[in-house]
């Protein structure tokens, strides 16, 4: 049969057979944003005991590893991404002992735990920075990046460079006591560490990594991992925004001259000796091929990274117009997915699968359709089917599995708590351009980080959606929690949650196809259907194929020629392995399957290949 005799190609990953792959490749990671997951203390702020109370929920979902966003001691200028003590826990979350218990409880359920490692910068309240800014002769002065002022033609003091930060405004803040500027790529509360300093790096490895690995955690999600090495000549960036004194300059601090040296050292000294899993946040990459050095197995740097080209679609870039929404076509979306599905082929590198995290709007609101309850449910399931059939390690974000949506559009800017959202909005207001203010607010309603941070919707019949018994919550609970919540969906086989459970089991059962399979895009110019082929080489040398067909619209669409797309001919039989609906024949006898309903998705396999 043609679909079984297809010539096998070189396996995707050069490390060998699937059975010898590391555990994290086929694992399902689940990101917990702790402030919003579960509050056990009725204070309106999520905590670690609350997370522990819901570990059975995660285990039942099919989670293999919990990724806990920052819980370290922090003034919370950027929700914990401004750490003031890496060995202490922010009191509203709990204690170090609570983290120890969380680790043990995860391990008792055969789940692992990784922490969020934030070491590009600290808080201004960290003891290291306090000592660094105490004097120009401080032993830790060079642990951060300090530079003298410049002066313009009128004798006015200006920053060392014209760089613009990620949260709007310049990347330099003046320190009156020591009469120099310090660098911060994010908020002024988040001064950048100087990775050029050997003693600083050793302190990072010892105080922030070994401390927690010795306590039993299994690895780290590593924040801003390609920003540790800056261009140390500190020159101005080209003027690309004439309306601003500060200019975007990621080329000055991303993928710098010593970045691979630093990450290899981190791996050699800490990650490898502990066999700790690592996933880095990698931004501003010129091309997929630039990602490979970070995740090549032979390079011995990181296990995997998050690359953001797909999830950033719709934004106006990373700086000034970031929240001026830019529509895009499905073909552009598909091209981006294809690029980061296929770039590892023929290499020993690895990739990740994700469409939500704590820094973006909800996937079903951005990529699906929430205009009616029926389309919300259908598109949420199709997004799930899309994610579980992609190659790489799968990451889910809390609430994704129940189809949580963006904050209601009628909510005003006062409900947006994030430092980035508020700074970009204020920048628009300060411009005096009313259209820019309206455009920025429109973009925030789609893209803002706040959408992913509202409280988890556990129970539609309980106060605050079951997130907290307190009188107030740190962010407002979604008005629609009565319709979208975990309790309502549990046991309902037509729900988004139960669909995710089945989908994750299917992904693991056919991991050769869906986790490790080769990706081939089909129907690339189609603006309504998303179609691709997944192929794998089995340990016995055989070849399997699966066809993923999705209607990415609210109108009925014709299905593709399934047998032809799978490379099967004549009497060869094809099976509908999985779909977002319950209807339709299981065997495909003709050239074409029934029409695709709005936002319907299907997975077909050749009959023998599935061993169903």
Coordinates of C-alpha atoms in Angstrom, one line a residue:
X1 CA 0.0 0.0 0.0
X2 CA 1.4 3.4 -1.0
X3 CA 0.7 5.0 2.3
X4 CA 2.7 2.3 4.1
X5 CA 5.5 2.0 1.6
X6 CA 6.5 5.7 1.6
X7 CA 10.2 6.0 1.9
X8 CA 11.3 6.9 5.4
X9 CA 13.2 10.2 5.8
X10 CA 15.9 10.9 8.4
X11 CA 14.4 11.2 11.8
X12 CA 13.8 14.8 13.1
X13 CA 16.1 14.5 16.0
X14 CA 19.6 13.2 15.9
X15 CA 19.6 11.8 19.4
X16 CA 18.2 8.5 18.3
X17 CA 15.0 6.5 18.7
X18 CA 11.9 7.9 20.3
X19 CA 12.2 5.4 23.2
X20 CA 15.5 6.9 24.2
X21 CA 14.4 10.5 24.1
X22 CA 14.4 12.6 27.3
X23 CA 11.2 12.7 29.4
X24 CA 10.5 16.3 28.7
X25 CA 10.0 16.0 25.0
X26 CA 6.7 14.1 25.2
X27 CA 5.7 15.8 28.5
X28 CA 2.8 18.2 28.9
X29 CA 3.9 21.3 30.8
X30 CA 1.3 23.5 32.6
X31 CA 2.1 27.1 33.5
X32 CA 0.6 28.3 36.8
X33 CA 0.4 32.1 37.3
X34 CA 0.2 31.8 41.1
X35 CA -1.5 35.1 42.0
X36 CA -4.5 34.0 39.9
X37 CA -4.7 30.2 40.3
X38 CA -6.2 29.4 43.7
X39 CA -6.4 31.3 46.9
X40 CA -6.5 29.2 50.1
X41 CA -6.3 32.2 52.5
X42 CA -9.3 34.3 51.5
X43 CA -7.0 37.2 50.9
X44 CA -7.8 37.5 47.2
X45 CA -4.3 36.5 46.1
X46 CA -3.5 33.0 44.9
X47 CA -1.0 31.0 46.9
X48 CA 1.1 27.8 46.9
X49 CA -1.2 25.9 49.3
X50 CA -4.0 26.7 46.9
X51 CA -2.0 25.3 44.0
X52 CA -1.3 22.1 46.0
X53 CA -5.0 21.7 46.6
X54 CA -5.6 21.4 42.9
X55 CA -2.7 19.2 41.9
X56 CA -5.2 16.3 41.4
X57 CA -7.0 18.4 38.8
X58 CA -3.8 18.9 36.9
X59 CA -2.9 15.2 37.1
X60 CA -6.3 14.2 35.8
X61 CA -5.9 16.7 32.9
X62 CA -2.7 14.9 31.9
X63 CA 0.0 17.3 33.1
X64 CA 3.5 15.9 33.5
X65 CA 5.3 19.0 34.8
X66 CA 4.1 22.2 36.6
X67 CA 5.8 25.5 35.7
X68 CA 5.4 27.9 38.5
X69 CA 5.7 31.6 37.6
X70 CA 7.8 33.7 40.0
X71 CA 6.9 33.4 43.7
X72 CA 10.2 34.8 45.2
X73 CA 10.3 37.8 47.5
X74 CA 9.5 40.9 45.5
X75 CA 8.0 44.4 45.7
X76 CA 5.8 43.3 42.8
X77 CA 6.6 46.1 40.5
X78 CA 6.3 43.6 37.7
X79 CA 4.4 40.7 39.3
X80 CA 7.4 39.0 40.8
X81 CA 9.7 39.5 37.8
X82 CA 11.5 42.0 40.1
X83 CA 13.1 39.7 42.6
X84 CA 14.5 41.1 45.9
X85 CA 15.5 37.7 47.4
X86 CA 15.8 34.5 45.4
X87 CA 15.9 32.3 48.6
X88 CA 12.7 33.7 50.1
X89 CA 9.0 33.5 49.1
X90 CA 6.7 36.5 48.8
X91 CA 4.6 36.1 51.9
X92 CA 1.2 36.1 50.2
X93 CA 2.3 33.1 48.2
X94 CA 3.6 31.1 51.3
X95 CA 7.0 30.0 52.4
X96 CA 10.0 28.0 51.3
X97 CA 8.5 25.1 53.2
X98 CA 5.4 25.4 51.0
X99 CA 7.5 25.1 47.9
X100 CA 9.2 22.0 49.4
X101 CA 5.7 20.5 50.0
X102 CA 4.6 21.5 46.4
X103 CA 7.7 19.7 45.0
X104 CA 7.0 16.6 47.1
X105 CA 3.3 16.6 46.2
X106 CA 4.1 16.9 42.5
X107 CA 6.6 14.1 42.7
X108 CA 4.0 11.9 44.5
X109 CA 1.8 12.3 41.5
X110 CA 4.6 11.5 39.0
X111 CA 4.7 15.2 38.0
X112 CA 7.7 17.4 38.0
X113 CA 8.1 21.0 39.0
X114 CA 10.1 23.8 37.4
X115 CA 10.5 27.4 38.7
X116 CA 10.7 30.7 36.9
X117 CA 14.3 31.9 36.9
X118 CA 14.6 35.6 36.5
X119 CA 18.3 36.6 36.3
X120 CA 18.7 39.2 33.6
X121 CA 17.7 41.7 36.3
X122 CA 16.7 41.9 40.0
X123 CA 14.6 44.3 42.0
X124 CA 16.1 47.7 43.2
X125 CA 15.3 46.2 46.6
X126 CA 17.7 43.2 46.2
X127 CA 20.7 43.3 48.6
X128 CA 23.0 43.0 45.6
X129 CA 21.7 46.2 44.1
X130 CA 21.5 48.1 47.4
X131 CA 25.2 47.4 47.9
X132 CA 26.0 48.2 44.2
X133 CA 24.4 51.6 44.5
X134 CA 25.9 52.4 47.9
X135 CA 29.2 53.7 46.4
X136 CA 31.2 53.7 43.2
X137 CA 33.8 51.7 45.1
X138 CA 31.4 49.1 46.3
X139 CA 32.7 45.5 45.7
X140 CA 29.4 44.8 43.9
X141 CA 29.4 48.1 41.9
X142 CA 30.2 46.1 38.7
X143 CA 27.5 43.5 39.4
X144 CA 25.1 45.9 37.6
X145 CA 25.6 48.2 34.6
X146 CA 26.5 51.8 35.6
X147 CA 27.5 54.6 33.2
X148 CA 28.2 58.3 33.5
X149 CA 25.9 60.9 32.1
X150 CA 26.2 62.6 28.8
X151 CA 25.4 66.2 28.2
X152 CA 23.7 67.8 25.2
X153 CA 24.7 71.0 23.4
X154 CA 22.8 73.0 26.1
X155 CA 24.6 71.4 28.9
X156 CA 21.6 69.3 30.0
X157 CA 22.2 65.8 31.4
X158 CA 21.0 63.0 29.2
X159 CA 21.3 59.2 29.5
X160 CA 24.3 57.2 28.2
X161 CA 22.4 56.0 25.2
X162 CA 19.1 56.7 23.5
X163 CA 17.7 53.2 24.1
X164 CA 14.0 52.6 24.7
X165 CA 12.9 50.0 27.2
X166 CA 10.2 47.4 26.9
X167 CA 7.8 49.1 29.3
X168 CA 8.1 52.5 27.5
X169 CA 10.6 55.3 28.4
X170 CA 14.4 55.1 28.5
X171 CA 16.5 52.1 29.6
X172 CA 18.6 54.3 32.0
X173 CA 17.7 55.8 35.4
X174 CA 19.8 58.4 37.2
X175 CA 21.0 57.6 40.7
X176 CA 21.4 60.8 42.6
X177 CA 23.6 59.4 45.3
X178 CA 26.4 58.0 43.1
X179 CA 25.8 60.4 40.2
X180 CA 25.6 57.7 37.5
X181 CA 22.9 56.0 35.4
X182 CA 22.0 52.3 35.8
X183 CA 20.6 50.2 32.9
X184 CA 17.2 48.5 33.0
X185 CA 15.7 46.9 29.9
X186 CA 12.3 46.8 31.7
X187 CA 11.0 49.0 34.6
X188 CA 13.3 51.3 36.6
X189 CA 12.6 48.9 39.5
X190 CA 14.4 46.1 37.5
X191 CA 18.1 46.9 37.1
X192 CA 20.0 44.6 34.8
X193 CA 22.7 42.4 36.2
X194 CA 26.1 42.6 34.6
X195 CA 26.8 39.1 33.3
X196 CA 30.3 40.2 32.3
X197 CA 31.3 40.0 35.9
X198 CA 32.5 36.6 36.9
X199 CA 31.6 36.9 40.6
X200 CA 28.1 38.0 39.7
X201 CA 27.5 34.9 37.5
X202 CA 28.8 32.6 40.2
X203 CA 26.3 34.2 42.7
X204 CA 23.5 33.7 40.2
X205 CA 24.4 30.0 39.8
X206 CA 24.8 29.4 43.5
X207 CA 22.1 31.6 45.1
X208 CA 19.3 31.3 42.5
X209 CA 19.8 27.9 40.9
X210 CA 21.7 25.4 43.1
X211 CA 19.7 26.6 46.1
X212 CA 16.4 25.4 44.6
X213 CA 17.8 22.4 42.7
X214 CA 19.2 21.1 46.0
X215 CA 15.7 21.3 47.4
X216 CA 14.4 19.0 44.7
X217 CA 12.9 21.1 41.9
X218 CA 13.4 19.7 38.5
X219 CA 14.6 22.7 36.4
X220 CA 13.7 26.2 35.3
X221 CA 11.9 28.3 32.8
X222 CA 14.6 30.9 32.2
X223 CA 13.3 34.4 31.7
X224 CA 14.8 36.7 29.0
X225 CA 17.5 34.1 28.3
X226 CA 19.1 35.8 25.3
X227 CA 19.6 39.2 26.9
X228 CA 22.4 38.5 29.3
X229 CA 25.2 39.6 26.9
X230 CA 25.0 43.2 25.9
X231 CA 27.0 45.1 23.4
X232 CA 29.4 46.8 25.8
X233 CA 30.3 49.8 23.6
X234 CA 27.0 51.4 24.6
X235 CA 26.3 53.4 21.5
X236 CA 23.1 55.1 20.3
X237 CA 20.6 53.1 18.3
X238 CA 19.5 54.5 14.9
X239 CA 16.5 56.9 15.1
X240 CA 13.5 54.9 13.9
X241 CA 10.9 56.9 15.9
X242 CA 11.5 60.6 15.3
X243 CA 8.7 61.4 17.8
X244 CA 10.6 60.0 20.7
X245 CA 13.9 60.6 22.5
X246 CA 14.2 56.9 23.1
X247 CA 14.7 54.4 20.3
X248 CA 14.1 50.7 20.0
X249 CA 17.5 48.9 20.3
X250 CA 17.1 45.1 20.8
X251 CA 20.1 44.6 18.6
X252 CA 22.2 46.2 21.4
X253 CA 21.2 43.6 24.0
X254 CA 19.7 40.5 22.4
X255 CA 22.0 37.6 21.3
X256 CA 25.1 39.6 22.3
X257 CA 28.7 38.6 21.7
X258 CA 29.1 36.3 24.8
X259 CA 25.6 35.0 25.0
X260 CA 26.4 31.4 24.0
X261 CA 29.5 31.4 26.3
X262 CA 27.3 32.4 29.2
X263 CA 24.6 29.8 28.6
X264 CA 27.1 27.0 28.0
X265 CA 28.7 27.9 31.3
X266 CA 25.3 27.9 33.1
X267 CA 24.6 24.4 31.6
X268 CA 28.1 23.0 32.4
X269 CA 28.1 24.3 36.0
X270 CA 24.5 23.9 37.1
X271 CA 22.0 22.5 34.7
X272 CA 23.9 19.4 33.4
X273 CA 25.2 18.2 36.9
X274 CA 21.6 18.3 38.2
X275 CA 20.1 16.9 35.1
X276 CA 17.7 19.9 35.3
X277 CA 15.4 20.6 32.4
X278 CA 15.6 24.1 30.9
X279 CA 13.3 26.1 28.7
X280 CA 14.4 29.6 27.8
X281 CA 12.4 32.7 26.7
X282 CA 14.0 33.7 23.4
X283 CA 12.9 37.0 21.8
X284 CA 13.9 39.1 18.8
X285 CA 15.3 36.3 16.7
X286 CA 16.2 37.2 13.1
X287 CA 15.3 33.7 11.7
X288 CA 14.6 30.2 12.9
X289 CA 18.1 29.2 12.1
X290 CA 19.4 31.6 14.7
X291 CA 17.5 29.6 17.3
X292 CA 19.3 26.3 16.7
X293 CA 22.5 27.2 18.5
X294 CA 20.5 27.7 21.7
X295 CA 18.8 24.3 21.5
X296 CA 21.2 22.0 19.6
X297 CA 21.8 19.0 21.8
X298 CA 25.5 19.0 20.8
X299 CA 25.8 22.7 21.8
X300 CA 24.9 21.8 25.4
X301 CA 23.1 25.0 26.2
X302 CA 19.3 24.8 26.7
X303 CA 16.9 21.9 26.2
X304 CA 14.3 24.1 24.5
X305 CA 13.1 27.7 24.1
X306 CA 10.0 29.7 23.5
X307 CA 10.2 31.6 20.2
X308 CA 7.5 34.3 19.8
X309 CA 7.0 35.0 16.1
X310 CA 3.6 33.3 16.1
X311 CA 2.3 34.5 19.4
X312 CA 3.3 38.1 18.6
X313 CA 1.2 38.2 15.4
X314 CA -1.2 41.2 15.6
X315 CA 1.1 43.3 17.7
X316 CA 2.8 46.4 16.3
X317 CA 6.3 45.2 17.3
X318 CA 7.9 45.2 20.7
X319 CA 8.1 48.9 21.4
X320 CA 6.2 52.1 20.6
X321 CA 3.3 50.8 18.5
X322 CA 3.2 47.4 20.2
X323 CA -0.5 47.7 21.2
X324 CA -1.7 49.2 17.9
X325 CA -3.3 46.1 16.6
X326 CA -2.3 44.9 13.1
X327 CA -4.6 42.4 11.4
X328 CA -3.0 39.5 9.6
X329 CA -4.2 36.7 7.3
X330 CA -4.5 33.0 8.0
X331 CA -1.9 32.3 5.4
X332 CA 0.6 34.5 7.3
X333 CA -0.3 32.7 10.5
X334 CA 0.2 29.3 8.8
X335 CA 3.6 30.3 7.3
X336 CA 4.8 31.3 10.8
X337 CA 3.7 28.0 12.3
X338 CA 5.4 26.1 9.4
X339 CA 8.6 28.0 9.9
X340 CA 9.0 27.0 13.5
X341 CA 7.7 23.5 13.0
X342 CA 10.3 22.6 10.3
X343 CA 13.4 24.5 11.3
X344 CA 14.7 21.6 13.4
X345 CA 14.3 19.0 10.7
X346 CA 17.7 17.3 10.0
X347 CA 19.2 18.8 13.2
X348 CA 19.7 17.7 16.8
X349 CA 17.6 20.7 18.0
X350 CA 14.2 20.7 19.6
X351 CA 11.2 23.0 19.6
X352 CA 8.1 23.9 21.8
X353 CA 4.4 24.1 21.2
X354 CA 2.3 26.9 22.8
X355 CA -0.2 29.6 22.0
X356 CA -0.8 31.1 25.4
X357 CA 1.3 32.4 28.3
X358 CA 1.2 35.1 31.0
X359 CA 2.3 37.8 28.6
X360 CA -0.4 37.6 26.0
X361 CA -4.2 37.7 25.4
X362 CA -6.2 34.5 25.5
X363 CA -5.7 32.2 22.5
X364 CA -9.4 31.6 21.8
X365 CA -10.0 35.4 21.8
X366 CA -7.1 36.1 19.5
X367 CA -7.1 33.1 17.1
X368 CA -10.5 31.6 17.6
X369 CA -14.0 33.0 17.6
X370 CA -15.9 34.1 20.8
X371 CA -18.8 35.8 19.0
X372 CA -21.3 33.0 20.1
X373 CA -21.1 30.2 22.7
X374 CA -21.2 27.7 19.9
X375 CA -18.3 29.2 18.0
X376 CA -16.3 29.7 21.2
X377 CA -16.6 26.0 22.1
X378 CA -15.9 24.8 18.5
X379 CA -12.9 27.1 18.1
X380 CA -11.5 26.3 21.5
X381 CA -11.6 22.6 20.6
X382 CA -10.0 23.2 17.2
X383 CA -7.2 25.2 18.8
X384 CA -6.7 22.3 21.2
X385 CA -6.6 19.8 18.2
X386 CA -4.1 22.1 16.5
X387 CA -1.8 22.3 19.5
X388 CA -1.7 18.5 20.3
X389 CA -0.8 17.6 16.7
X390 CA 2.2 19.9 16.5
X391 CA 5.8 18.7 16.9
X392 CA 7.7 19.7 20.0
X393 CA 7.1 19.9 23.8
X394 CA 3.6 21.1 24.6
X395 CA 3.0 23.9 27.1
X396 CA -0.5 24.8 28.4
X397 CA -1.3 27.9 30.3
X398 CA -3.8 27.9 33.2
X399 CA -7.4 28.3 32.0
X400 CA -6.5 27.4 28.4
X401 CA -7.9 23.9 29.0
X402 CA -11.4 25.4 29.8
X403 CA -11.3 28.0 27.0
X404 CA -10.9 31.1 29.2
X405 CA -11.4 34.3 27.2
X406 CA -10.2 37.9 27.3
X407 CA -11.6 40.4 29.8
X408 CA -14.9 41.9 28.6
X409 CA -14.4 44.7 26.1
X410 CA -16.5 47.1 28.2
X411 CA -14.0 47.0 31.0
X412 CA -12.0 50.3 31.2
X413 CA -8.3 50.9 31.6
X414 CA -8.8 50.9 35.4
X415 CA -9.1 47.1 35.3
X416 CA -5.7 46.7 33.6
X417 CA -3.2 46.3 36.3
X418 CA 0.0 45.3 34.4
X419 CA 2.9 47.8 34.3
X420 CA 3.3 47.4 30.5
X421 CA -0.4 48.0 29.7
X422 CA -0.6 51.1 31.9
X423 CA 2.6 52.5 30.6
X424 CA 1.7 52.1 27.0
X425 CA -1.7 53.6 27.6
X426 CA -0.3 56.5 29.5
X427 CA 2.3 57.1 26.7
X428 CA -0.7 57.3 24.3
X429 CA -2.5 59.8 26.5
X430 CA 0.7 61.9 26.9
X431 CA 1.0 62.1 23.1
X432 CA -2.2 64.2 23.0
X433 CA -3.4 62.1 20.0
X434 CA -6.9 60.9 20.7
X435 CA -6.9 58.4 17.9
X436 CA -3.7 56.9 19.3
X437 CA -5.4 56.5 22.6
X438 CA -8.4 54.8 21.0
X439 CA -6.1 52.5 18.9
X440 CA -4.0 51.6 22.0
X441 CA -7.1 50.7 24.0
X442 CA -8.4 48.6 21.1
X443 CA -5.1 46.8 21.0
X444 CA -5.0 46.3 24.7
X445 CA -8.5 44.7 24.6
X446 CA -7.0 42.0 22.3
X447 CA -3.4 41.7 23.3
X448 CA -2.7 42.9 26.8
X449 CA -1.0 40.7 29.3
X450 CA -3.8 41.4 31.8
X451 CA -6.2 39.0 30.0
X452 CA -4.2 35.9 31.0
X453 CA -3.9 37.1 34.6
X454 CA -7.5 37.4 35.8
X455 CA -8.5 34.7 38.4
X456 CA -9.0 31.1 37.3
X457 CA -12.6 30.2 36.9
X458 CA -13.1 27.1 39.0
X459 CA -16.8 27.1 39.8
X460 CA -19.7 29.1 38.4
X461 CA -21.8 28.7 41.5
X462 CA -19.3 30.0 44.0
X463 CA -18.1 33.4 45.1
X464 CA -15.3 34.8 42.9
X465 CA -15.6 31.8 40.6
X466 CA -14.3 29.6 43.4
X467 CA -10.9 31.3 43.1
X468 CA -11.1 33.0 46.6
X469 CA -13.5 33.2 49.4
X470 CA -12.3 36.7 50.2
X471 CA -14.3 39.9 49.8
X472 CA -11.9 41.3 47.1
X473 CA -9.6 39.7 44.6
X474 CA -6.4 41.3 43.3
X475 CA -7.8 41.4 39.8
X476 CA -11.5 41.4 38.9
X477 CA -13.1 38.0 38.2
X478 CA -14.4 37.7 34.7
X479 CA -18.1 38.5 34.3
X480 CA -18.7 35.4 32.4
X481 CA -17.4 32.9 34.9
X482 CA -20.9 31.4 35.3
X483 CA -20.7 30.1 31.8
X484 CA -17.0 29.2 31.5
X485 CA -15.7 27.3 34.5
X486 CA -14.0 24.0 35.3
X487 CA -16.8 22.6 37.4
X488 CA -19.4 23.0 34.7
X489 CA -17.1 21.3 32.2
X490 CA -16.0 18.3 34.3
X491 CA -17.6 15.2 33.1
X492 CA -19.3 16.9 30.2
X493 CA -18.0 15.0 27.2
X494 CA -18.9 17.9 24.9
X495 CA -16.9 20.4 26.9
X496 CA -13.6 22.0 26.1
X497 CA -12.0 20.5 29.3
X498 CA -13.0 16.9 28.5
X499 CA -11.8 17.4 24.9
X500 CA -8.4 18.5 26.1
X501 CA -8.1 15.4 28.3
X502 CA -8.9 13.1 25.4
X503 CA -6.6 15.1 23.1
X504 CA -3.7 14.9 25.5
X505 CA -4.1 11.2 25.8
X506 CA -4.1 10.9 22.1
X507 CA -1.0 12.9 21.8
X508 CA 0.9 10.6 24.1
X509 CA -0.5 7.5 22.5
X510 CA 0.7 8.6 19.1
X511 CA 3.7 10.6 20.2
X512 CA 5.8 9.4 17.2
X513 CA 3.4 11.3 14.9
X514 CA 2.4 14.3 17.0
X515 CA 5.3 15.0 19.4
X516 CA 8.2 13.8 17.1
X517 CA 6.6 13.8 13.6
X518 CA 7.7 15.8 10.6
X519 CA 5.4 18.6 9.6
X520 CA 4.4 19.3 6.0
X521 CA 2.1 22.2 5.2
X522 CA -0.7 21.7 2.7
X523 CA -3.2 24.2 1.2
X524 CA -0.8 27.0 2.2
X525 CA -2.7 29.8 0.4
X526 CA -6.1 28.9 1.7
X527 CA -7.5 31.6 4.0
X528 CA -10.2 29.4 5.6
X529 CA -8.7 26.0 6.1
X530 CA -5.5 25.0 8.0
X531 CA -4.2 21.7 6.7
X532 CA -1.0 19.8 7.3
X533 CA 0.6 16.3 7.2
X534 CA 2.4 14.7 10.1
X535 CA 4.8 11.8 9.3
X536 CA 6.9 9.6 11.5
X537 CA 9.4 6.8 11.2
X538 CA 8.8 4.0 13.6
X539 CA 11.4 2.0 15.5
X540 CA 10.8 -0.9 13.0
X541 CA 11.5 1.4 10.1
X542 CA 7.9 1.9 9.0
X543 CA 6.3 5.1 8.0
X544 CA 3.1 6.6 9.5
X545 CA 1.1 9.5 8.4
X546 CA -1.7 11.7 9.9
X547 CA -3.6 14.4 8.1
X548 CA -4.8 17.4 10.2
X549 CA -7.7 19.3 8.6
X550 CA -9.2 22.3 10.3
X551 CA -11.8 24.8 9.3
X552 CA -10.5 28.1 10.6
X553 CA -13.7 30.1 9.9
X554 CA -17.3 30.4 10.9
X555 CA -18.6 29.3 7.5
X556 CA -19.0 25.7 6.2
X557 CA -16.0 24.6 4.2
X558 CA -15.3 21.7 1.8
X559 CA -12.9 19.1 3.1
X560 CA -9.8 18.2 1.2
X561 CA -9.2 15.0 -0.7
X562 CA -8.1 13.0 2.3
X563 CA -6.7 9.9 0.5
X564 CA -4.7 12.0 -1.9
X565 CA -3.4 14.2 0.8
X566 CA -2.3 11.2 2.8
X567 CA -0.6 9.6 -0.3
X568 CA -3.0 6.7 -0.4
X569 CA -4.6 5.3 -3.5
X570 CA -7.1 2.8 -4.8
X571 CA -8.7 0.7 -2.1
X572 CA -6.5 1.9 0.7
X573 CA -8.6 2.8 3.7
X574 CA -8.3 5.8 5.9
X575 CA -9.6 6.3 9.4
X576 CA -10.9 9.4 11.1
X577 CA -8.9 9.1 14.2
X578 CA -10.1 12.2 16.1
X579 CA -12.4 15.2 15.6
X580 CA -13.9 18.1 17.4
X581 CA -17.4 16.8 16.7
X582 CA -19.0 13.4 17.4
X583 CA -20.5 13.0 14.0
X584 CA -19.1 11.6 10.7
X585 CA -18.1 8.1 9.4
X586 CA -15.1 6.5 11.0
X587 CA -14.0 5.0 7.7
X588 CA -13.3 7.1 4.7
X589 CA -14.3 5.3 1.6
X590 CA -14.6 8.0 -1.1
X591 CA -12.3 10.8 -2.3
X592 CA -13.8 13.4 -0.1
X593 CA -15.1 13.5 3.4
X594 CA -18.2 15.4 4.5
X595 CA -18.0 19.2 4.6
X596 CA -16.4 20.8 7.6
X597 CA -18.6 22.6 10.0
X598 CA -17.6 26.1 11.3
X599 CA -14.4 25.7 13.3
X600 CA -14.4 21.9 13.0
X601 CA -11.1 20.0 13.1
X602 CA -10.2 16.4 12.2
X603 CA -7.3 14.1 12.2
X604 CA -7.1 11.3 9.7
X605 CA -4.7 8.3 9.6
X606 CA -4.2 5.4 7.2
X607 CA -5.9 2.4 8.7
X608 CA -2.9 0.2 9.5
X609 CA -0.6 3.0 10.6
X610 CA -2.7 3.9 13.6
X611 CA -2.9 0.4 15.3
X612 CA -6.2 1.7 16.6

